[in-house]
Coordinates of C-alpha atoms in Angstrom, one line a residue:
M74 CA -31.4 -6.2 15.0
T75 CA -32.9 -3.8 12.3
E76 CA -33.1 -4.4 8.6
M77 CA -30.4 -1.9 7.9
Q78 CA -28.2 -3.4 10.6
K79 CA -28.5 -6.8 8.8
L80 CA -27.4 -5.0 5.6
Y81 CA -24.3 -3.8 7.4
L82 CA -23.4 -7.4 8.2
L83 CA -24.2 -8.5 4.7
V84 CA -21.7 -6.2 3.0
P85 CA -18.5 -7.9 4.3
L86 CA -19.9 -11.4 4.9
A87 CA -21.2 -11.8 1.2
P88 CA -17.6 -11.7 -0.2
L89 CA -16.5 -13.8 2.7
A90 CA -19.0 -16.5 1.8
G91 CA -17.8 -16.3 -1.8
A92 CA -14.3 -16.8 -0.7
L93 CA -15.3 -19.9 1.4
I94 CA -17.3 -21.4 -1.4
A95 CA -14.6 -21.1 -4.1
G96 CA -11.8 -22.0 -1.5
L97 CA -13.3 -25.0 0.2
F98 CA -15.6 -26.3 -2.5
G99 CA -13.9 -25.0 -5.8
R100 CA -12.8 -28.6 -6.8
V101 CA -16.2 -30.0 -6.2
I102 CA -18.3 -27.3 -8.0
G103 CA -15.7 -26.6 -10.7
P104 CA -14.4 -23.3 -12.2
T105 CA -17.6 -22.1 -13.8
W106 CA -19.6 -22.3 -10.6
S107 CA -16.8 -20.9 -8.6
H108 CA -16.8 -17.7 -10.5
R109 CA -20.6 -17.6 -10.7
A110 CA -20.8 -17.9 -6.9
T111 CA -18.2 -15.4 -6.1
I112 CA -19.5 -12.8 -8.6
A113 CA -23.1 -13.3 -7.4
L114 CA -22.1 -12.7 -3.9
M115 CA -20.1 -9.5 -5.0
L116 CA -23.2 -8.4 -6.8
V117 CA -25.0 -8.8 -3.4
C118 CA -22.3 -6.8 -1.7
V119 CA -22.4 -3.9 -4.2
A120 CA -26.2 -3.7 -4.0
A121 CA -26.0 -3.7 -0.1
S122 CA -23.2 -1.1 -0.2
V123 CA -25.2 1.2 -2.5
T124 CA -28.3 0.7 -0.3
V125 CA -26.2 1.7 2.8
F126 CA -24.7 4.6 0.9
M127 CA -28.3 5.9 0.0
D128 CA -29.3 5.5 3.6
V129 CA -26.4 7.4 4.9
L130 CA -27.1 10.3 2.5
Q131 CA -30.5 10.6 4.2
G132 CA -28.5 11.3 7.4
N133 CA -28.6 8.0 9.0
I134 CA -25.3 7.3 10.9
Y135 CA -24.6 4.1 12.7
N136 CA -21.9 3.5 15.4
G137 CA -22.3 0.3 17.4
S138 CA -20.9 -3.0 18.6
V139 CA -21.7 -6.3 17.0
Y140 CA -19.7 -8.7 19.0
T141 CA -17.6 -8.6 22.3
W142 CA -14.6 -10.6 21.7
M143 CA -12.8 -10.1 25.1
T144 CA -12.9 -7.9 28.2
S145 CA -9.8 -7.2 30.1
G146 CA -10.3 -5.0 33.1
D147 CA -12.3 -2.0 32.0
T148 CA -11.1 -2.5 28.3
R149 CA -13.6 -4.1 25.9
F150 CA -12.2 -5.6 22.6
E151 CA -15.1 -5.5 20.2
I152 CA -16.1 -6.0 16.7
G153 CA -18.3 -3.1 15.6
F154 CA -19.3 -0.9 12.7
L155 CA -19.1 2.9 12.1
I156 CA -21.3 3.6 9.1
D157 CA -20.9 7.3 8.1
Q158 CA -20.3 9.3 4.9
L159 CA -16.5 8.3 4.8
S160 CA -17.0 4.5 5.4
A161 CA -20.1 4.3 3.0
T162 CA -18.1 6.1 0.2
M163 CA -15.2 3.5 0.6
M164 CA -17.7 0.6 0.7
V165 CA -19.1 1.6 -2.6
V166 CA -15.7 2.1 -4.3
V167 CA -14.2 -1.0 -2.9
S168 CA -17.1 -3.3 -3.7
F169 CA -17.7 -1.8 -7.1
V170 CA -14.0 -2.0 -8.3
S171 CA -13.7 -5.5 -6.8
L172 CA -16.8 -6.5 -8.8
M173 CA -15.3 -5.3 -11.9
V174 CA -12.0 -7.2 -11.2
H175 CA -14.0 -10.4 -10.6
I176 CA -15.7 -10.2 -14.0
Y177 CA -12.4 -9.4 -15.7
T178 CA -10.7 -12.2 -14.0
I179 CA -12.8 -14.7 -15.9
G180 CA -11.1 -13.7 -19.2
Y181 CA -7.6 -13.1 -17.8
M182 CA -7.2 -16.2 -15.6
H183 CA -8.9 -18.6 -18.1
N184 CA -7.4 -22.0 -18.0
D185 CA -5.1 -21.2 -15.2
P186 CA -4.8 -24.2 -12.9
G187 CA -5.4 -22.0 -9.7
Y188 CA -8.5 -20.5 -11.1
Q189 CA -10.8 -21.3 -8.2
R190 CA -8.2 -20.4 -5.7
F191 CA -7.7 -17.0 -7.3
F192 CA -11.4 -16.2 -7.0
S193 CA -11.3 -17.3 -3.4
Y194 CA -8.4 -15.0 -2.6
I195 CA -9.8 -11.8 -4.3
S196 CA -13.1 -12.3 -2.4
L197 CA -11.2 -12.7 0.8
F198 CA -9.3 -9.6 -0.1
T199 CA -12.5 -7.6 -0.6
F200 CA -13.9 -9.0 2.9
S201 CA -10.7 -7.8 4.6
M202 CA -10.8 -4.3 3.2
L203 CA -14.4 -4.0 3.9
M204 CA -13.8 -4.9 7.5
L205 CA -11.2 -2.3 7.7
V206 CA -13.2 0.5 6.4
M207 CA -16.3 -0.2 8.5
A208 CA -14.6 -0.6 11.7
N209 CA -15.5 1.5 14.7
N210 CA -12.5 0.6 16.9
F211 CA -8.7 0.1 16.5
L212 CA -8.9 -3.7 17.2
Q213 CA -11.1 -4.4 14.2
L214 CA -9.1 -1.8 12.2
F215 CA -5.9 -3.8 13.0
F216 CA -7.6 -7.1 12.1
G217 CA -8.6 -5.8 8.7
W218 CA -5.2 -4.2 8.2
E219 CA -3.3 -7.5 8.9
A220 CA -5.9 -9.6 6.9
V221 CA -5.2 -7.3 3.8
G222 CA -1.4 -7.8 4.2
L223 CA -1.9 -11.5 4.6
V224 CA -4.2 -12.0 1.6
S225 CA -1.8 -9.6 -0.5
Y226 CA 1.0 -11.9 0.3
L227 CA -1.0 -15.0 -1.1
L228 CA -2.0 -13.0 -4.2
I229 CA 1.4 -11.5 -5.1
G230 CA 2.9 -14.9 -4.8
F231 CA 0.0 -16.6 -6.5
W232 CA 2.2 -18.1 -9.3
F233 CA 4.4 -19.5 -6.6
T234 CA 6.5 -21.6 -9.0
R235 CA 8.1 -18.3 -10.1
P236 CA 11.1 -17.4 -8.0
T237 CA 10.5 -13.8 -8.7
A238 CA 6.9 -14.1 -7.4
V239 CA 8.1 -15.8 -4.2
Y240 CA 10.7 -12.9 -3.7
A241 CA 8.1 -10.2 -4.3
N242 CA 5.5 -11.6 -1.8
M243 CA 8.3 -12.0 0.8
K244 CA 9.4 -8.5 0.2
A245 CA 5.8 -7.2 0.4
F246 CA 5.3 -9.1 3.6
L247 CA 8.5 -8.0 5.4
V248 CA 8.3 -4.3 4.4
N249 CA 4.7 -4.1 5.6
R250 CA 5.8 -5.8 8.9
V251 CA 8.0 -2.8 9.4
G252 CA 5.1 -0.3 9.0
D253 CA 2.7 -2.5 10.9
F254 CA 5.1 -2.6 13.9
G255 CA 4.9 1.2 14.1
F256 CA 1.1 1.1 13.6
L257 CA 0.8 -1.4 16.6
L258 CA 3.0 0.8 18.8
G259 CA 0.7 3.7 17.9
I260 CA -2.5 1.6 18.8
G261 CA -0.6 0.5 22.0
L262 CA -0.1 4.3 23.0
V263 CA -3.8 4.9 22.3
L264 CA -4.8 2.1 24.6
M265 CA -2.3 3.0 27.3
Y266 CA -3.1 6.8 27.5
F267 CA -7.0 6.8 26.4
G268 CA -7.8 3.6 28.0
T269 CA -10.2 2.5 25.1
L270 CA -9.9 1.4 21.5
D271 CA -13.4 2.8 20.5
Y272 CA -13.0 5.5 17.9
A273 CA -15.7 7.9 19.4
A274 CA -14.2 7.6 23.0
V275 CA -10.7 8.2 21.8
F276 CA -11.7 11.4 19.6
A277 CA -13.7 12.7 22.6
Q278 CA -10.8 12.5 24.9
A279 CA -8.2 13.7 22.4
P280 CA -8.6 17.6 23.1
Q281 CA -7.8 17.0 26.9
I282 CA -4.8 14.9 26.2
A283 CA -3.4 17.2 23.3
T284 CA -0.9 18.9 25.7
Q285 CA 0.4 15.8 27.4
T286 CA 4.0 14.9 26.9
I287 CA 6.0 11.7 27.0
E288 CA 9.7 11.1 27.4
I289 CA 11.1 8.5 24.8
I290 CA 14.6 9.7 25.7
P291 CA 14.9 10.9 29.3
G292 CA 15.1 14.7 29.4
S293 CA 13.5 15.1 25.9
P294 CA 9.7 15.6 26.3
W295 CA 7.6 14.8 23.2
L296 CA 3.9 15.7 22.6
L297 CA 2.0 12.4 23.2
M298 CA -0.3 13.2 20.2
S299 CA 2.6 13.8 17.8
V300 CA 4.3 10.5 18.8
T301 CA 1.1 8.6 18.5
C302 CA 0.1 10.2 15.2
I303 CA 3.6 9.6 13.7
L304 CA 3.6 5.9 14.8
L305 CA 0.1 5.5 13.2
F306 CA 1.5 7.2 10.1
V307 CA 4.4 4.8 9.9
G308 CA 1.7 2.0 9.4
A309 CA 0.2 4.0 6.7
M310 CA 3.6 4.5 5.0
G311 CA 3.9 0.7 4.8
K312 CA 0.3 -0.1 3.5
S313 CA 0.2 2.9 1.3
A314 CA 3.7 2.5 0.0
Q315 CA 5.2 5.8 1.0
F316 CA 8.9 6.5 0.9
P317 CA 11.0 4.8 2.2
L318 CA 8.6 1.8 2.7
H319 CA 7.5 1.9 -0.9
V320 CA 9.8 -0.8 -2.3
W321 CA 7.4 -3.6 -2.2
L322 CA 4.7 -2.1 -4.4
P323 CA 6.4 -2.2 -7.9
D324 CA 7.5 -5.8 -7.3
S325 CA 3.9 -6.8 -6.5
M326 CA 3.4 -6.8 -10.3
E327 CA 4.6 -10.4 -10.1
G328 CA 1.1 -11.2 -9.3
P329 CA -1.6 -11.5 -12.0
T330 CA -2.9 -8.3 -13.5
P331 CA -6.3 -8.5 -11.8
I332 CA -4.8 -8.4 -8.4
S333 CA -2.5 -5.6 -9.4
A334 CA -5.7 -3.6 -10.3
L335 CA -7.3 -4.5 -6.9
I336 CA -4.3 -3.7 -4.8
H337 CA -3.4 -0.6 -6.6
A338 CA -6.8 0.9 -7.3
A339 CA -9.2 0.3 -4.5
T340 CA -8.0 -1.9 -1.6
M341 CA -4.6 -2.3 0.2
V342 CA -2.8 0.7 -0.8
T343 CA -5.7 3.0 0.1
A344 CA -6.0 1.6 3.5
G345 CA -3.4 4.0 4.9
I346 CA -5.0 7.0 3.3
F347 CA -8.3 6.1 4.7
M348 CA -6.9 5.4 8.1
V349 CA -5.3 8.9 8.4
A350 CA -8.5 10.4 7.1
R351 CA -10.5 8.6 9.8
M352 CA -7.9 9.7 12.4
S353 CA -8.4 13.3 11.4
P354 CA -9.4 14.4 15.0
L355 CA -6.1 13.1 16.3
F356 CA -3.8 14.4 13.5
E357 CA -5.4 17.8 13.7
L358 CA -3.9 18.2 17.1
S359 CA -0.3 17.7 15.9
D360 CA 1.3 20.1 13.3
T361 CA 4.5 18.0 13.7
A362 CA 2.7 14.9 12.4
L363 CA 1.1 16.9 9.6
T364 CA 4.5 18.2 8.6
V365 CA 5.9 14.7 8.5
I366 CA 3.0 13.6 6.3
L367 CA 3.5 16.6 4.0
V368 CA 7.3 16.0 3.4
I369 CA 7.0 12.2 3.0
G370 CA 4.1 12.6 0.6
G371 CA 6.0 15.2 -1.4
I372 CA 9.1 13.0 -1.7
T373 CA 7.1 10.1 -2.8
T374 CA 5.0 12.0 -5.4
L375 CA 8.0 13.6 -7.2
S376 CA 10.6 10.6 -6.9
M377 CA 8.3 7.9 -8.0
A378 CA 7.0 9.9 -10.9
L379 CA 10.6 10.3 -12.2
V380 CA 11.2 6.6 -12.0
A381 CA 8.0 5.9 -14.1
I382 CA 9.6 7.8 -16.9
V383 CA 12.3 5.2 -17.6
Q384 CA 10.2 2.1 -17.1
N385 CA 9.6 -0.1 -20.2
D386 CA 7.3 -2.8 -18.5
I387 CA 3.7 -1.6 -19.1
K388 CA 2.6 -2.7 -15.7
R389 CA 5.5 -1.1 -13.9
V390 CA 4.8 2.3 -15.4
V391 CA 1.3 2.0 -14.0
A392 CA 2.7 0.7 -10.7
Y393 CA 5.0 3.7 -10.2
S394 CA 2.0 5.9 -11.3
T395 CA 0.1 4.6 -8.3
L396 CA 3.0 5.3 -6.0
S397 CA 3.1 8.9 -7.3
Q398 CA -0.6 9.4 -7.1
L399 CA -0.6 7.9 -3.4
G400 CA 1.9 10.7 -2.7
Y401 CA -0.6 13.3 -3.9
M402 CA -3.2 11.8 -1.4
T403 CA -0.7 11.8 1.4
V404 CA 0.3 15.5 0.6
A405 CA -3.5 16.3 0.9
L406 CA -3.7 14.6 4.3
G407 CA -0.7 16.6 5.5
A408 CA -2.4 19.8 4.2
S409 CA -5.4 19.0 6.3
A410 CA -7.4 18.5 3.1
Y411 CA -8.7 15.0 4.2
S412 CA -11.8 15.2 2.1
M413 CA -9.6 16.0 -1.0
A414 CA -7.4 13.0 -0.3
V415 CA -10.5 10.8 -0.1
F416 CA -11.9 12.3 -3.2
H417 CA -8.6 11.8 -5.2
L418 CA -8.7 8.1 -3.7
M419 CA -12.1 7.7 -5.4
T420 CA -11.3 9.2 -8.7
H421 CA -7.9 7.5 -8.8
A422 CA -9.5 4.0 -8.1
F423 CA -11.6 4.3 -11.2
F424 CA -9.0 5.6 -13.7
K425 CA -6.1 3.4 -12.3
A426 CA -8.3 0.3 -12.4
V427 CA -8.9 1.1 -16.1
L428 CA -5.1 1.6 -16.8
F429 CA -4.3 -1.7 -15.0
L430 CA -7.1 -3.8 -16.6
G431 CA -6.3 -2.2 -19.9
A432 CA -2.6 -3.1 -19.5
G433 CA -3.8 -6.7 -18.8
S434 CA -6.0 -6.6 -21.9
V435 CA -2.9 -5.6 -23.9
I436 CA -0.8 -8.4 -22.3
I437 CA -3.4 -11.0 -23.2
A438 CA -3.2 -9.9 -26.8
M439 CA 0.5 -9.8 -26.8
H440 CA 0.8 -13.4 -25.5
H441 CA 1.9 -12.2 -22.0
E442 CA 4.6 -9.8 -23.4
Q443 CA 4.8 -6.7 -21.0
D444 CA 7.8 -4.7 -22.7
M445 CA 6.4 -1.6 -24.5
R446 CA 9.3 -1.6 -26.8
K447 CA 7.9 -4.7 -28.4
M448 CA 4.5 -3.2 -28.8
G449 CA 3.2 -0.3 -31.0
G450 CA 0.3 0.1 -33.5
L451 CA -2.3 -1.9 -31.3
K452 CA -5.0 0.9 -31.7
K453 CA -6.4 -0.6 -34.8
Y454 CA -6.5 -4.2 -33.4
M455 CA -7.8 -3.2 -29.9
P456 CA -10.0 -0.1 -30.2
I457 CA -12.0 -0.7 -27.0
T458 CA -8.9 -1.2 -24.9
Y459 CA -7.3 1.9 -26.5
W460 CA -10.2 4.3 -26.0
T461 CA -10.9 3.3 -22.5
M462 CA -7.2 3.5 -21.6
F463 CA -6.9 6.8 -23.4
M464 CA -9.7 8.2 -21.2
A465 CA -7.9 6.9 -18.2
A466 CA -4.7 8.4 -19.3
V467 CA -6.3 11.8 -19.9
A468 CA -7.9 11.6 -16.4
S469 CA -4.5 10.7 -14.9
A470 CA -2.8 13.6 -16.7
G471 CA -5.3 16.0 -15.2
V472 CA -7.0 17.4 -18.3
P473 CA -10.0 19.5 -17.4
G474 CA -13.4 17.7 -17.5
F475 CA -12.0 14.4 -16.6
S476 CA -12.1 13.0 -13.0
G477 CA -8.4 13.2 -12.3
F478 CA -8.3 16.9 -13.1
F479 CA -10.8 17.9 -10.4
S480 CA -9.2 15.9 -7.6
K481 CA -5.6 16.6 -8.5
D482 CA -6.2 20.4 -8.9
A483 CA -8.0 20.6 -5.7
I484 CA -5.0 18.9 -3.9
I485 CA -2.5 21.3 -5.5
E486 CA -4.7 24.3 -4.6
A487 CA -5.1 23.1 -0.9
V488 CA -1.4 22.6 -0.5
H489 CA -0.8 26.1 -2.0
F490 CA -3.2 27.6 0.7
A491 CA -1.8 25.5 3.6
D492 CA 0.3 27.2 6.2
I493 CA 1.7 24.0 7.8
P494 CA 5.5 23.8 7.9
G495 CA 6.7 21.8 4.8
A496 CA 3.8 23.0 2.6
G497 CA 6.1 24.9 0.3
F498 CA 8.3 21.9 -0.3
A499 CA 5.3 19.7 -1.0
Y500 CA 3.7 22.3 -3.3
F501 CA 6.9 22.3 -5.5
C502 CA 6.7 18.4 -5.6
V503 CA 3.1 18.2 -6.6
L504 CA 3.3 20.9 -9.1
S505 CA 6.4 19.6 -10.7
T506 CA 4.7 16.1 -10.9
V507 CA 1.9 17.3 -13.0
F508 CA 4.2 17.6 -16.1
I509 CA 6.0 14.2 -15.4
T510 CA 2.6 12.4 -14.8
A511 CA 1.3 13.6 -18.2
F512 CA 4.5 12.7 -19.8
Y513 CA 4.9 9.1 -18.6
T514 CA 1.1 8.3 -18.9
F515 CA 1.1 9.5 -22.6
R516 CA 4.4 7.8 -23.2
L517 CA 2.7 4.6 -22.3
I518 CA -0.3 5.3 -24.8
F519 CA 2.0 6.3 -27.6
M520 CA 4.5 3.5 -27.2
T521 CA 1.8 0.9 -26.8
F522 CA -1.0 1.9 -29.2
H523 CA 0.6 4.2 -31.8
G524 CA 3.5 4.1 -34.3
K525 CA 4.7 1.2 -36.2
P526 CA 4.1 -2.4 -34.8
R527 CA 7.3 -3.7 -33.0
M528 CA 6.2 -7.1 -32.2
D529 CA 7.1 -10.3 -34.1
H530 CA 5.1 -11.4 -37.2
H531 CA 3.4 -14.3 -35.4
T532 CA 2.0 -12.1 -32.6
E533 CA 1.0 -9.4 -35.1
E534 CA -1.0 -11.9 -37.2
H535 CA -3.0 -13.1 -34.0
L536 CA -3.7 -9.6 -32.6
H537 CA -7.4 -9.0 -31.7
E538 CA -9.5 -7.3 -29.1
S539 CA -10.0 -9.1 -25.8
P540 CA -13.2 -11.0 -25.0
W541 CA -16.2 -9.2 -23.6
V542 CA -15.5 -10.3 -20.0
V543 CA -12.3 -8.3 -20.2
T544 CA -13.8 -5.2 -22.2
L545 CA -17.0 -4.8 -20.3
P546 CA -15.3 -3.9 -17.0
L547 CA -13.1 -1.4 -19.0
I548 CA -16.3 0.2 -20.4
I549 CA -18.2 0.4 -17.1
L550 CA -15.1 1.7 -15.2
A551 CA -14.6 4.3 -18.0
I552 CA -17.8 6.0 -17.1
P553 CA -16.8 7.1 -13.5
T554 CA -13.3 7.8 -15.0
V555 CA -14.9 10.6 -16.9
G556 CA -17.7 11.7 -14.6
A557 CA -16.7 11.0 -11.0
G558 CA -14.9 14.3 -10.7
W559 CA -18.0 16.3 -11.4
L560 CA -19.1 15.5 -7.8
I561 CA -16.4 17.8 -6.5
G562 CA -18.9 20.5 -5.4
P563 CA -21.0 18.6 -2.8
M564 CA -18.1 16.3 -1.8
L565 CA -15.5 18.9 -1.0
F566 CA -17.5 22.1 -0.4
G567 CA -21.0 21.0 0.4
G568 CA -20.4 19.4 3.8
Y569 CA -20.7 15.9 2.3
F570 CA -18.4 14.2 5.0
G571 CA -20.1 16.0 8.0
D572 CA -18.6 15.0 11.3
A573 CA -16.7 12.0 9.7
I574 CA -13.9 14.3 9.0
Q575 CA -12.8 17.0 11.5
I576 CA -10.5 20.0 10.7
A577 CA -9.1 22.4 13.2
P578 CA -10.0 26.2 12.8
Q579 CA -6.3 27.1 12.3
H580 CA -6.1 24.8 9.3
G581 CA -8.1 26.8 6.8
A582 CA -6.9 25.6 3.3
V583 CA -10.2 23.9 2.5
A584 CA -12.3 26.8 3.9
Q585 CA -10.3 29.2 1.6
M586 CA -10.8 27.2 -1.3
A587 CA -14.5 26.8 -0.8
E588 CA -14.7 30.7 -0.8
G589 CA -13.2 30.7 -4.3
F590 CA -15.1 27.7 -5.7
H591 CA -17.7 28.9 -8.4
G592 CA -19.0 25.5 -9.8
I593 CA -17.6 23.0 -12.2
A594 CA -17.6 25.3 -15.2
G595 CA -15.9 28.1 -13.3
M596 CA -13.2 25.6 -12.1
M597 CA -12.5 24.4 -15.6
T598 CA -12.4 27.9 -17.1
H599 CA -10.0 29.1 -14.4
A600 CA -7.8 26.1 -14.9
L601 CA -6.9 27.2 -18.4
S602 CA -4.9 30.2 -16.9
T603 CA -3.2 28.1 -14.2
A604 CA 0.2 26.4 -14.2
P605 CA -1.1 22.8 -13.6
F606 CA -3.1 22.9 -16.8
W607 CA -0.2 24.1 -19.0
L608 CA 2.3 21.7 -17.3
S609 CA -0.1 18.8 -18.1
I610 CA -0.5 20.0 -21.7
G611 CA 3.4 20.3 -21.9
G612 CA 3.9 16.8 -20.7
I613 CA 1.5 15.4 -23.2
F614 CA 3.1 17.3 -26.0
T615 CA 6.6 16.3 -25.0
A616 CA 5.5 12.6 -25.1
W617 CA 3.9 13.0 -28.4
Y618 CA 7.1 14.8 -29.8
L619 CA 9.5 12.3 -28.5
Y620 CA 7.6 9.1 -29.2
M621 CA 5.6 10.1 -32.4
V622 CA 7.7 12.7 -34.2
K623 CA 11.4 12.4 -33.2
T624 CA 11.5 8.7 -32.3
D625 CA 15.1 8.5 -32.3
L626 CA 15.6 11.3 -29.7
P627 CA 14.6 9.3 -26.5
E628 CA 17.7 7.0 -27.2
K629 CA 20.0 10.0 -27.7
L630 CA 18.6 11.6 -24.5
K631 CA 19.2 8.4 -22.6
Q632 CA 22.8 8.3 -23.6
I633 CA 23.3 12.0 -22.7
A634 CA 21.6 11.6 -19.3
G635 CA 23.8 8.5 -18.6
P636 CA 24.3 8.4 -14.8
L637 CA 20.9 10.0 -14.2
Y638 CA 19.1 7.5 -16.4
T639 CA 20.9 4.8 -14.5
L640 CA 20.0 6.2 -11.1
L641 CA 16.3 6.3 -12.1
D642 CA 16.5 2.8 -13.8
R643 CA 17.9 1.4 -10.6
K644 CA 15.3 3.2 -8.5
Y645 CA 17.9 5.4 -6.7
Y646 CA 19.6 2.0 -5.5
I647 CA 17.2 1.9 -2.5
D648 CA 16.7 -1.9 -3.1
E649 CA 20.4 -2.4 -3.2
F650 CA 20.8 -0.4 -0.1
Y651 CA 18.2 -2.3 1.8
S652 CA 19.7 -5.6 0.6
W653 CA 23.1 -4.5 1.8
L654 CA 22.0 -2.9 5.1
F655 CA 19.3 -5.4 6.3
A656 CA 19.8 -8.6 4.3
G657 CA 23.5 -8.3 4.3
G658 CA 23.5 -6.9 7.9
A659 CA 21.4 -9.9 9.1
R660 CA 23.7 -12.3 7.4
A661 CA 26.8 -10.5 9.0
L662 CA 25.1 -10.6 12.3
G663 CA 24.4 -14.2 11.9
G664 CA 27.9 -15.1 10.7
G665 CA 29.3 -13.0 13.6
L666 CA 27.1 -14.8 16.2
W667 CA 28.2 -18.1 14.6
K668 CA 31.9 -17.6 14.4
I669 CA 32.4 -15.6 17.6
G670 CA 29.3 -16.4 19.7
D671 CA 29.0 -20.1 18.8
V672 CA 32.4 -21.3 17.9
K673 CA 34.6 -19.1 20.0
V674 CA 32.4 -18.3 23.2
I675 CA 30.1 -21.3 23.5
D676 CA 32.2 -24.1 22.1
G677 CA 35.6 -22.5 22.7
F678 CA 35.2 -20.7 26.0
F679 CA 32.5 -22.8 27.9
V680 CA 32.8 -26.2 26.6
N681 CA 36.4 -26.4 25.6
G682 CA 37.3 -24.2 28.3
A683 CA 35.6 -26.2 31.0
A684 CA 37.5 -29.3 29.7
R685 CA 40.8 -27.4 30.0
V686 CA 40.1 -26.2 33.4
V687 CA 39.3 -29.9 34.5
G688 CA 42.7 -30.9 32.8
W689 CA 44.7 -28.1 34.6
T690 CA 43.0 -28.8 37.9
A691 CA 44.0 -32.5 37.5
L692 CA 47.5 -31.6 36.8
L693 CA 47.7 -29.5 39.8
V694 CA 45.9 -31.9 42.2
R695 CA 48.0 -34.9 40.9
R696 CA 51.0 -33.3 42.4
F697 CA 49.5 -33.8 46.0
Q698 CA 48.9 -37.5 45.3
S699 CA 52.2 -39.0 46.5
G700 CA 51.1 -42.5 47.5
Y701 CA 52.7 -42.4 51.0
I702 CA 50.4 -43.0 53.9
Y703 CA 52.3 -40.7 56.3
H704 CA 51.8 -37.7 53.9
Y705 CA 48.0 -38.2 54.0
A706 CA 48.2 -38.7 57.9
F707 CA 50.1 -35.4 58.2
T708 CA 47.6 -33.6 56.0
M709 CA 44.7 -34.9 58.0
I710 CA 46.4 -33.6 61.2
V711 CA 46.9 -30.3 59.8
G712 CA 43.3 -30.2 58.6
V713 CA 42.0 -31.2 62.1
F714 CA 44.2 -28.5 63.6
V715 CA 42.8 -25.9 61.2
L716 CA 39.1 -26.8 62.0
M717 CA 39.8 -26.8 65.8
S718 CA 41.4 -23.4 65.4
L719 CA 38.4 -22.0 63.5
W720 CA 35.7 -23.6 65.7
L721 CA 37.3 -22.9 69.0

């Protein structure tokens, strides 16, 4: 094993070791050494990830098996690593954001009775995500996929004494099982028709199998590749919270804020985006699958952004923002702009982490009050939190010069150039959402940090900036929030991803954009004359006018909107529909099986019916029991006569 291969192992194993130390020995070593151990090992993980990343930039790609778990016939089930530009980028983003969350947790979870347990969980979460992004086969991918889901269940329900937290983690777990079932079926089709789970082998065979059809319904042939890709994307819909499997993500806010940042910024929800980007050689062979991705992404982007407008809980605004931004990434995948989806995943990880951790800083200062209507005027008390969140808000709104602008504008242009069916609808959705994103993001900023203080006197007296363990991650993450977008040239148009992402010649959106790209300055200058820029400015101005100038107007608009406001506030009644259809349906089915199946069929027909048949038989047979010997003798004679007639 080479030194570099040892580093590959070190990247996921370091956080796993941290999780085991804090989880198994946390009570022995105490809270301080628990966080020291996990953070030290996360530092090792980040250093190893950066070293691997620099090595990959030199052109060193690795694809190999580490351990053979099982052999069945000609199929080998292995643990292995694929280290290329895509996985190396994800490793750096995941490990870096996770390290910042670890440091932040010291301040946020201070004096919490589950302190060591929380550090154990977040380290285990990081290990699971790293195993997922480093996988070179579907088996390991599925292991990381499910491990991420399991740990998210533990983290969302971390405060398990709260009924809302228990409900939220069960909801997340069950909704993800729906997506994971589709994902497993997709992997099953891959194994069935390709005969292997290794990425490289599957991708090599894909062009030969591209025209093969299967009949799910007799007489209705479907392209095998379309069915496989759609089933794999169903898994991504669950993990990356795409409509209609998005309902779990807002409720995940019941977990502590650090884990909200980790789930929403760099881990779990980006797993689906990464998976589709990794599977680009398969998805490029099915325009049907790409159309499905475009439409689903477009619906999620616009519908979730509209819901964010009416939220008053500071964390839920950011949560619905995540849903909308994930929609942007999904739309990019559907437009065959995989590199742009991953680029937006990276920029989004930084500015969304700042928004979440900043929201947590506000919640600490407000004594765990999350309603923005009870905030206001926090700017003078929390300058570091304010300025870092302001930079993240500007990046989220897509203002030129900040990271979010470059990645978001690139996606909008890519969809504009795409000729895949559904691209027109998706373009309308992503373009409309620019205004809405800028509006709800700055609505959060103005309601929280500007205007007159609306909190109670006691809270106002004790307002102060959060401790350094909270503000330091905010400051560090604010740097890539501003600057990460400046890497757009080499990452999108400089062949950065190499063979890690493959695009079919007929899908030329990225190639067209490359021809029109004239550097950072040219992109920012050109943006001043485009619709997204003015929509973004319009959203910021509208938020400023409604929440800083005419502060009584939002309430009037709320009353005028009436049913529309209620529809958005109730999140399109999707939760109620699912409760009625699935929870209610399951209860109705159970009640029916009990009342009809158990009471009437099993007890009534079989048990009581058998007793009645015995009784009726007894009544009938009793009539032949006369008590006279000659009757019985006569019956015997008749019986003998019948037997002799039959035998002879």
